[in-house]
Amino acid sequence: MSLFKARDWWSTILGEKEEFDQGCLCVADVDNSGSGQDKVIVGSYNGYLRIFNPHPVKPGDEVQPEDLLLEVQLREPILQVEVGKFVSGTEGLHLAVLHCRKLCVYAVSGTQGNVEHGNQYQIKLMYEHNLQRTACNMTYGPFGGVKGRDLICIQSMDGMLMLFEQESYAFGRFLPGFLLPGPLAYCSRTDSFVTVSSCQQVESYKYQVLAFATDADERHDTEQRKLSSGKRLVVDWVLNIGEQALDICVVSFNQGVSSIFVLGERNFFCLKDNGQIRFMKKLDYSPSCFIPYCSGFSCKQQDLLGIHHNYVSIFTELTLKSIPFFPALDKLYLFIFLCRDLKGVIVTLSDDGHLQCSYLGTDPSLFQAPKVDSREINYEEMNAEMKELQKIIREATKTQDILPESEKQRDVTVTAEVSADLDEESQAIDSEVKAGAVPSLTVKITIQSRVTAQKPCLAVCVQAPLAVTCDQFVFDDLEPDSSKTVVLSVFLKENCSPPELEGTCMVSYNIPTGIPRVSQCSFSLPLKLVCFPAQPSKAANHKLTIDTNKPPISFVTIFPDFVDPSEGDQANALGFQFLTGSKTTLLASKTSQRYRIQSDRLEDLWLVTKELIHRLQEHFKKQNCKDFACTFSGSIPLQEYFELIDRHFELRLNAEKYQELLSERAVQFRAIERRLLTRFKDKTPAPLQHLDTLLEGTFREVIALADAAEENQANMFQAFAKLKSATHLVIMLISLWQKLSTDQVAILEATFLPLAEDTQELGWEETVDAAVSYLLRTCLSKSSKEQALTLSSQLSMPKDTSRLKKNITLFCDRLAKGGRLSLSTDSATQPAAAMPGGCATIPESDLEERTIIPGSTAVFASHEQTTKQKSKP
């Protein structure tokens, strides 16, 4: 705040429900009275033109009727009013009024009255110009260095500068690269026009360049005509300010120096007339307008910046002097008013028509300090109050919650309810799965609000290849204690198995104070969404065995949705047919505590293995069995895992090759196009020399390469989904093998699954290689020498996967020798203690238990772990 306040000198309200803008206010001695007192000219979008001669009034008194010199309705919206020497043959001031399609110049004159009603004022139309284009704004000045008269330049909405030499039209020029009109000003010292383009650049155009450039009327001539009558319009200088401009003003306080002031949305610029920045002021508020002026006492440049919300900032060069408050004005437009008795009155106009003349003053301080009653201090009461306050402070510092106590309960909660059964009529849309019928599952999402939630938006996300029928919902404002419910369906869209059967719901909203908030929840999808029961397979290429410490449970109990109840407790084999065509078999031992999962694809083991362990844990949890545990004592299937890595990396290399070939063919295609255009533009074209045939062949190559790149992209997406499934499986096997804690499993997942999506710029291979290398040099390091090695700070696509595969093998070997995963630096050196298992293949025992699949003669070994085997005829 400031010591100075805006003191009301004169004010009035213009019309009813009229609208005003920045160009609607002008201050000048428009009637050429010679008294040295300016008049206030105001035009409105409703077409009313008013001229005021303000006089000071006492507080509480109304404006005198004689202050309004003239009020005329011109029937067309008034965009801008200016006062200058616009009529030839005289140097008197005239009023220029800009309408949407017309420019009118008036002479304002007054007749001295002989009665008490005062003087009479009238306007006379001197000339007018009908515009062919819709006007936006205008500026005026002695263009070309003329003496004793002002010319007018109008900027149209489509980027044309129309110049008028008083009563006659001179020429019109289109601004290059125009999109939207900006503020326009004229610099007399350099004889140039300054504007701000939609590219957020301050641009300057010389008047001489505009005069000799190609006429706008000749712009649409045929190409065969030789444009020798003019030159191309070239900008004099350009300065990028990085934001849109609200206003431009050119002033010259000294004869040899002129300054260009540009008001941006967040910054205030002062430029030299050659485009260099003289100074710049960053604003902490949203300005609405400004006006520079010269103080009559210090001869220093001062600037008035109008601010939204009733304030005006006054700067002397770069120093903020005061911020007076203007009551009843929200959006301000400023001018400096000259009165015979008081110099420098501030004229403000709001967008709703509140016109006010103010000066800066202070209020006398009428405050008198009251007498202090002398009374004795009660120290006991003060000590009791101090103890009570200290107790409150201690209670407040005990809680470590970030949010206050009242905000612990969520203002808006979102819940998701997954249907237990598949949809009777599938809602799958544009599914690429080759199966006959793709099932879908209904998810019901409910949003409950305790307070008013403004602009709530719901986003539902499931990882590809899953998809939802609708993933975005926008609601009206939620009232307190209200709820909204939406229903959608989830289905398999791509022709590959998903690595995760989970989804997320997120609601973003604003509370009444304007603070944005987010509430979210997750939901799990059933396995039957992507597979259905099938006959168990007798042989498979990939097998793994999960050991437990409890007797095996019948599949009828833990998989009631996949087993026919008629089989009873005898069902120890279960088949899962995925929608993508692959099959996975689950076997349970009748005498030992083992389960076997086998499939022809390594990645298909993941979902079934995860579902088996999850259902076993839920089963024993219901029976209040707290010591149930699953273990894995076999070898980690690294070789099969590395094959998936190599396949994914090969497709990434192919994508890079396709991109290079497409770039080469595109360059060749454009070069041939330029050659053909040159031949066609020539008046005497030469033979094409089979350029058209070469262009067609190149075009076909570009289309073929684009199709191949698109197909490779689809294959890479499926390969990445398979790689993520196999990675989830490897993480689970390592955690069961080493009995890792929840935090250590989280480190494993962050190491091997760092990306939700795979791109050419940042791929899975280099990201995982960097993460594994970091763990090998920190918590899994053997000595301090390995910790001293520095890692590369830049990730780039490797040439091959040999380094990655070597680091993953070394990672598993360090875990097998007793390494412990930790992100703390204290656990850098670990004791080397031999542990069972490891990455080596465990030899099979001859005393393995054999279980026969019903209806087949195939057997399996209970200790055999994830090894490839050829099916025997």
Short mmCIF file of C-alpha atoms in Angstrom, two decimals, residues 39 96 98 115 125 243 264 325 429 475 521 798 810:
data_model
loop_
_atom_site.label_atom_id
_atom_site.label_comp_id
_atom_site.label_asym_id
_atom_site.label_seq_id
_atom_site.Cartn_x
_atom_site.Cartn_y
_atom_site.Cartn_z
CA LYS A 39 -11.43 17.96 -22.69
CA ALA A 96 -11.14 11.05 -35.60
CA LEU A 98 -13.02 4.76 -35.87
CA VAL A 115 -28.28 32.90 -21.41
CA LEU A 125 -18.42 15.92 -40.30
CA GLU A 243 4.11 -13.06 -24.27
CA GLY A 264 2.88 -7.51 -21.62
CA PHE A 325 -6.35 2.61 -4.53
CA ILE A 429 -15.09 -52.02 -29.31
CA PHE A 475 -19.53 -33.81 -14.32
CA CYS A 521 -8.51 -45.67 -6.15
CA PRO A 798 23.08 -49.63 -26.71
CA LEU A 810 25.81 -60.98 -12.17
#
